[in-house]
Coordinates of C-alpha atoms in Angstrom, one line a residue:
M1 CA 9.6 -109.6 9.3
A2 CA 9.1 -105.5 8.0
S3 CA 12.6 -104.9 6.0
H4 CA 12.2 -100.4 6.6
Q5 CA 15.3 -98.4 8.4
R6 CA 14.9 -95.9 11.4
Q7 CA 17.7 -93.3 13.3
Q8 CA 16.7 -93.5 16.8
A9 CA 19.2 -93.1 19.1
L10 CA 20.6 -95.8 21.1
P11 CA 21.5 -96.1 24.4
V12 CA 25.5 -95.6 25.1
I13 CA 26.3 -95.3 28.7
N14 CA 29.8 -94.5 31.1
I15 CA 30.2 -97.0 32.7
A16 CA 33.8 -95.8 35.0
L17 CA 32.0 -95.6 37.9
L18 CA 31.1 -99.5 37.8
G19 CA 33.5 -100.0 39.9
D20 CA 33.5 -96.9 42.0
K21 CA 32.6 -98.7 46.1
D22 CA 30.4 -95.3 46.5
P23 CA 27.3 -97.5 46.1
A24 CA 25.4 -94.2 44.9
A25 CA 27.2 -93.7 41.5
R26 CA 27.2 -97.3 40.9
A27 CA 23.6 -97.6 41.0
L28 CA 23.3 -94.9 39.0
V29 CA 25.1 -96.7 35.8
V30 CA 22.9 -99.6 37.2
Q31 CA 20.1 -97.5 36.5
D32 CA 21.3 -97.0 33.0
I33 CA 21.8 -100.3 32.4
A34 CA 18.7 -101.2 33.7
R35 CA 16.6 -98.7 31.7
A36 CA 18.7 -99.6 28.6
C37 CA 18.0 -103.7 29.0
L38 CA 14.6 -103.0 29.4
D39 CA 13.8 -100.7 26.7
H40 CA 16.1 -101.4 24.4
G41 CA 17.4 -104.7 24.6
C42 CA 21.0 -103.6 24.3
F43 CA 23.3 -100.7 24.5
Q44 CA 26.9 -99.5 23.8
V45 CA 29.3 -98.8 26.6
I46 CA 32.1 -96.6 26.7
N47 CA 35.0 -96.1 29.9
H48 CA 34.9 -99.9 29.9
G49 CA 38.3 -100.4 30.5
V50 CA 38.9 -102.6 27.5
S51 CA 42.0 -100.4 26.0
K52 CA 41.9 -99.6 22.0
I53 CA 45.5 -100.8 21.8
V54 CA 43.9 -104.3 22.6
M55 CA 40.5 -103.1 20.4
D56 CA 42.6 -102.3 17.7
G57 CA 45.0 -105.9 18.1
A58 CA 41.6 -108.0 17.7
L59 CA 40.1 -106.4 14.4
E60 CA 43.8 -106.5 13.5
A61 CA 44.2 -110.5 14.1
A62 CA 40.6 -111.6 12.4
S63 CA 41.9 -109.1 9.5
E64 CA 45.0 -110.7 9.0
F65 CA 43.3 -114.4 9.3
F66 CA 41.2 -113.6 6.7
D67 CA 43.4 -112.9 5.0
M68 CA 45.0 -116.1 4.9
S69 CA 45.1 -118.1 2.0
T70 CA 41.6 -120.7 0.6
G71 CA 44.4 -124.0 2.6
Y72 CA 45.7 -122.7 6.0
K73 CA 42.2 -121.4 6.2
E74 CA 40.7 -124.9 5.5
V75 CA 42.3 -126.5 7.3
H76 CA 39.9 -125.4 10.9
A77 CA 37.3 -126.4 8.7
S78 CA 34.8 -128.8 9.9
D79 CA 31.1 -129.3 9.6
D80 CA 30.9 -129.9 12.9
I81 CA 29.2 -127.8 14.8
R82 CA 30.6 -128.7 18.4
S83 CA 34.1 -128.1 17.4
P84 CA 35.7 -125.9 19.3
V85 CA 37.6 -124.4 16.8
R86 CA 35.8 -124.3 13.1
Y87 CA 35.6 -121.9 10.2
D88 CA 33.5 -122.5 7.3
T89 CA 32.4 -119.9 4.9
T90 CA 28.6 -121.2 5.3
S91 CA 26.6 -121.4 8.6
R92 CA 25.0 -124.2 9.3
D93 CA 22.3 -122.5 11.3
G94 CA 20.2 -121.6 8.8
I95 CA 21.1 -117.7 8.7
S96 CA 24.4 -116.0 7.2
K97 CA 23.9 -114.5 4.1
S98 CA 27.6 -112.8 3.1
R99 CA 30.5 -114.5 5.5
S100 CA 32.7 -115.8 6.4
F101 CA 33.4 -116.5 10.1
L102 CA 36.8 -118.2 12.2
K103 CA 34.3 -119.3 15.0
H104 CA 35.9 -120.4 18.8
Y105 CA 35.9 -121.3 22.5
A106 CA 37.4 -118.8 24.6
N107 CA 36.8 -119.1 29.0
P108 CA 38.9 -120.6 30.5
L109 CA 42.2 -119.4 27.9
D110 CA 44.3 -121.8 29.0
D111 CA 42.1 -124.2 28.1
W112 CA 41.4 -123.5 24.4
I113 CA 44.5 -121.1 22.8
N114 CA 46.5 -124.2 21.9
L115 CA 43.5 -124.9 19.3
W116 CA 43.6 -122.0 18.0
P117 CA 44.6 -121.0 15.2
M118 CA 49.3 -120.9 14.8
Q119 CA 48.9 -117.6 12.1
P120 CA 49.3 -114.8 11.7
A121 CA 52.2 -115.7 14.4
T122 CA 50.5 -113.0 16.6
Y123 CA 47.1 -113.8 16.2
R124 CA 46.9 -115.8 19.9
E125 CA 49.1 -112.8 21.2
K126 CA 46.2 -110.7 20.8
M127 CA 43.2 -112.5 20.5
G128 CA 44.1 -114.2 24.1
T129 CA 44.8 -110.7 25.7
Y130 CA 41.7 -109.3 24.4
S131 CA 39.1 -112.2 24.7
V132 CA 40.6 -112.1 28.5
E133 CA 39.5 -109.0 29.3
I134 CA 36.0 -109.0 27.6
Q135 CA 35.2 -111.8 29.4
S136 CA 36.4 -110.0 32.9
L137 CA 34.3 -106.6 31.2
S138 CA 31.0 -108.8 30.5
V139 CA 30.6 -110.3 34.3
Q140 CA 31.1 -107.1 35.6
L141 CA 28.6 -106.2 33.0
M142 CA 25.8 -108.9 34.1
G143 CA 26.0 -107.9 37.1
A144 CA 24.7 -104.7 36.8
I145 CA 22.5 -106.4 35.0
V146 CA 21.0 -108.7 37.7
Q147 CA 21.1 -106.2 39.9
G148 CA 19.2 -104.0 38.4
L149 CA 16.4 -106.5 38.1
G150 CA 16.2 -107.0 41.9
L151 CA 18.7 -110.5 42.7
G152 CA 21.9 -108.7 43.7
S153 CA 25.1 -108.0 41.4
M154 CA 27.0 -111.1 43.2
Y155 CA 24.2 -112.9 41.6
L156 CA 25.8 -115.7 39.2
H157 CA 29.7 -114.6 39.3
D158 CA 31.4 -117.3 39.7
K159 CA 29.5 -119.4 37.7
L160 CA 29.9 -116.4 35.0
G161 CA 33.3 -116.1 35.5
E162 CA 33.9 -119.7 34.8
G163 CA 31.9 -119.2 32.6
L164 CA 31.2 -120.1 28.6
Q165 CA 32.8 -117.4 26.3
F166 CA 32.2 -118.2 22.4
V167 CA 33.9 -115.7 20.2
A168 CA 33.0 -115.3 16.6
L169 CA 34.9 -113.5 14.1
N170 CA 33.3 -112.5 11.4
N171 CA 34.1 -111.1 7.8
Y172 CA 31.8 -109.4 5.3
P173 CA 32.2 -108.6 2.1
Q174 CA 32.1 -105.1 0.8
G175 CA 28.3 -104.9 -0.6
S176 CA 27.2 -103.5 -3.7
S177 CA 25.6 -100.2 -4.3
L178 CA 23.5 -101.8 -7.0
A179 CA 20.6 -103.5 -6.1
G180 CA 21.0 -107.0 -4.8
D181 CA 20.2 -109.0 -1.1
T182 CA 22.4 -106.3 0.7
V183 CA 22.0 -109.4 4.2
G184 CA 24.5 -110.4 5.6
L185 CA 23.4 -112.3 8.4
A186 CA 19.9 -113.1 8.5
P187 CA 17.7 -111.4 11.4
H188 CA 18.1 -113.8 15.0
S189 CA 19.6 -113.9 18.0
D190 CA 22.2 -115.1 20.5
Y191 CA 22.0 -118.4 23.2
G192 CA 23.9 -116.7 26.1
F193 CA 23.2 -113.9 28.4
I194 CA 24.8 -111.3 26.5
T195 CA 27.3 -110.7 23.3
I196 CA 30.3 -107.4 23.1
L197 CA 30.9 -106.7 19.8
L198 CA 33.3 -104.7 18.2
Q199 CA 33.2 -103.7 15.2
S200 CA 35.2 -101.9 12.3
S201 CA 32.7 -100.4 10.0
P202 CA 29.1 -99.9 10.5
G203 CA 26.7 -102.8 9.2
L204 CA 24.8 -104.2 12.3
E205 CA 21.2 -103.4 12.9
V206 CA 19.1 -103.5 16.3
M207 CA 15.2 -103.6 16.1
H208 CA 13.5 -102.8 18.9
H209 CA 11.4 -104.7 21.2
D210 CA 7.7 -103.3 19.9
D211 CA 9.5 -102.4 17.0
H212 CA 9.5 -102.8 13.3
A213 CA 12.6 -101.0 11.6
W214 CA 15.9 -101.5 11.8
T215 CA 18.1 -99.4 13.3
P216 CA 21.9 -99.3 12.1
V217 CA 24.1 -99.6 15.8
P218 CA 27.3 -96.7 14.9
A219 CA 30.4 -97.4 15.3
I220 CA 32.0 -95.9 17.7
P221 CA 36.0 -95.5 18.3
G222 CA 36.2 -96.7 21.4
A223 CA 32.9 -98.8 22.3
L224 CA 31.6 -101.7 22.5
H225 CA 27.6 -102.8 21.7
V226 CA 26.6 -105.0 24.8
H227 CA 23.0 -106.9 23.6
L228 CA 20.5 -109.5 25.2
G229 CA 20.8 -113.5 24.7
D230 CA 17.7 -116.0 25.1
H231 CA 19.3 -117.1 28.4
L232 CA 18.5 -113.7 29.9
E233 CA 15.6 -113.0 28.5
V234 CA 14.8 -117.1 31.0
L235 CA 16.7 -116.3 33.8
S236 CA 14.2 -112.7 33.9
N237 CA 11.2 -114.8 33.3
G238 CA 10.8 -113.0 30.5
R239 CA 11.0 -109.5 32.5
L240 CA 13.8 -108.4 29.6
R241 CA 14.1 -109.7 25.9
S242 CA 16.9 -110.7 24.3
L243 CA 17.6 -108.6 21.2
M244 CA 16.9 -109.3 17.4
H245 CA 19.6 -108.1 15.6
R246 CA 21.4 -108.6 11.5
A247 CA 24.0 -107.9 9.3
I248 CA 24.4 -105.2 7.0
L249 CA 27.2 -105.2 3.7
N250 CA 28.5 -102.2 3.8
T251 CA 28.7 -100.1 0.7
D252 CA 31.4 -98.2 1.7
E253 CA 33.9 -101.4 3.0
A254 CA 34.7 -105.3 4.3
R255 CA 33.6 -105.1 7.4
I256 CA 34.7 -107.3 10.5
S257 CA 33.3 -107.9 14.0
I258 CA 33.9 -109.8 17.0
A259 CA 30.8 -111.2 18.8
S260 CA 31.5 -112.2 22.2
I261 CA 29.2 -114.3 23.6
H262 CA 29.1 -115.2 26.8
G263 CA 27.2 -117.6 29.2
V264 CA 27.1 -120.5 32.1
A265 CA 28.9 -123.5 31.4
M266 CA 28.7 -126.0 28.4
D267 CA 25.7 -128.2 30.3
E268 CA 24.4 -125.5 33.3
N269 CA 21.3 -125.7 33.0
V270 CA 19.8 -121.4 33.0
E271 CA 16.2 -121.2 34.3
C272 CA 13.9 -118.7 35.8
A273 CA 14.9 -116.9 38.5
E274 CA 13.5 -118.2 41.5
E275 CA 13.2 -115.1 42.8
L276 CA 11.6 -113.2 39.5
V277 CA 8.8 -116.2 39.5
D278 CA 5.6 -116.3 41.7
E279 CA 1.8 -115.7 40.8
G280 CA 1.2 -113.1 39.1
H281 CA 4.6 -114.4 37.2
P282 CA 5.0 -117.9 36.0
K283 CA 7.8 -119.1 35.8
M284 CA 7.7 -118.6 31.2
Y285 CA 10.6 -120.9 30.2
R286 CA 11.7 -124.3 30.4
E287 CA 15.5 -124.3 31.8
S288 CA 18.2 -125.4 29.0
S289 CA 22.1 -125.4 28.7
F290 CA 24.3 -124.6 25.7
R291 CA 24.6 -128.4 24.3
D292 CA 20.6 -128.4 24.1
F293 CA 21.1 -125.6 22.1
L294 CA 23.9 -127.0 20.1
D295 CA 21.3 -130.1 19.6
F296 CA 18.8 -127.9 18.0
L297 CA 21.1 -125.7 16.0
P298 CA 20.8 -128.5 13.3
T299 CA 16.8 -128.9 12.9
N300 CA 16.9 -124.9 12.4
V301 CA 18.0 -124.4 8.9
K302 CA 15.8 -124.7 6.6
T303 CA 13.0 -123.4 8.6
Y304 CA 14.6 -120.4 11.3
R305 CA 13.1 -120.0 14.9
R306 CA 14.7 -118.3 18.2
F307 CA 16.0 -121.1 20.8
V308 CA 14.0 -119.0 23.5
Q309 CA 11.0 -119.5 21.7
T310 CA 10.5 -124.0 22.0
L311 CA 12.0 -123.0 25.8
K312 CA 8.4 -121.2 26.2
I313 CA 5.9 -122.6 28.2
D314 CA 2.0 -122.4 28.3
T315 CA 1.7 -120.6 31.0
A316 CA -2.3 -121.5 31.3
A317 CA -0.7 -124.9 31.6
Y318 CA 1.8 -124.3 33.8
K319 CA -0.6 -122.5 36.2
D320 CA -2.9 -125.5 35.6
E321 CA -0.2 -128.3 36.3
E322 CA 0.3 -126.3 39.7
R323 CA -2.7 -126.4 41.2
I324 CA -2.8 -130.0 40.5
G325 CA 0.1 -130.0 42.5
S326 CA -0.3 -127.9 45.3
A327 CA -4.0 -129.6 45.9
T328 CA -2.3 -132.9 45.5
L329 CA 0.6 -131.4 48.0
R330 CA -2.4 -130.5 50.8
H331 CA -4.5 -133.9 50.8
S332 CA -1.1 -136.1 51.4

């Protein structure tokens, strides 16, 4: 994969009117989001309703956790990728290069917060407040995204509200200006519908569709970065595509990012929306759940593959099956 870099403007969308009662005002924001999803697979949002105090508090809580003693952090270490709370300095998924991380579930908050670290003392309060507000934002953004697909803003609304939220806190060391590996997290796509990311400083890079260059994502004060995951590619039947991204070590300072990944419940299968499947657009992906993704991870260490690639259907074979099925129905 190419490693050269390109300076390219990424969409920054003001979503203040997304909740407006005027359908015309909302439609303009939905249109901007739909275009960004189609053309880039990502965008940044401003005026999103999550306060600077809450965002700063989450970054502070993350930083304070990573500053804790190694012994304390290791209490939360686990070799089990299914563990509801997991700290590690290496990855079991074949993509980590130079980072430590803490991952845990967050929705519904009451089901998980008592499993989170008790130290630093304000961790649960600050990260809990942030997680709840980001979960609410994710449902709002998904409403706009599915509306842009023509599915209606309430499509999957309840399942998303009650669905999975997986929070990953990443701690990247300061990079060296000398020659060497500058990649903190190797290129990959995420598995959910969308990921909402907060970063303390620049380091995230994205690769646009049909492009061969990495574009740095600026750390805009007050903004949140949003990118599309594998399950949204499946739901949209390939109309939208999940975003390849990576993390580069910042040569000026250590960097923290908080990625919140959103989807439906652990065992809820995601499949191509029936409304987006027809003769001209045959079903392109098999259905799958988050548990299927967890089962896939241990097989993906030596040679990285995107989860969504394993779900693709041979459309020619699928059309043959459809024709056989139709013929069988006609003659039964």
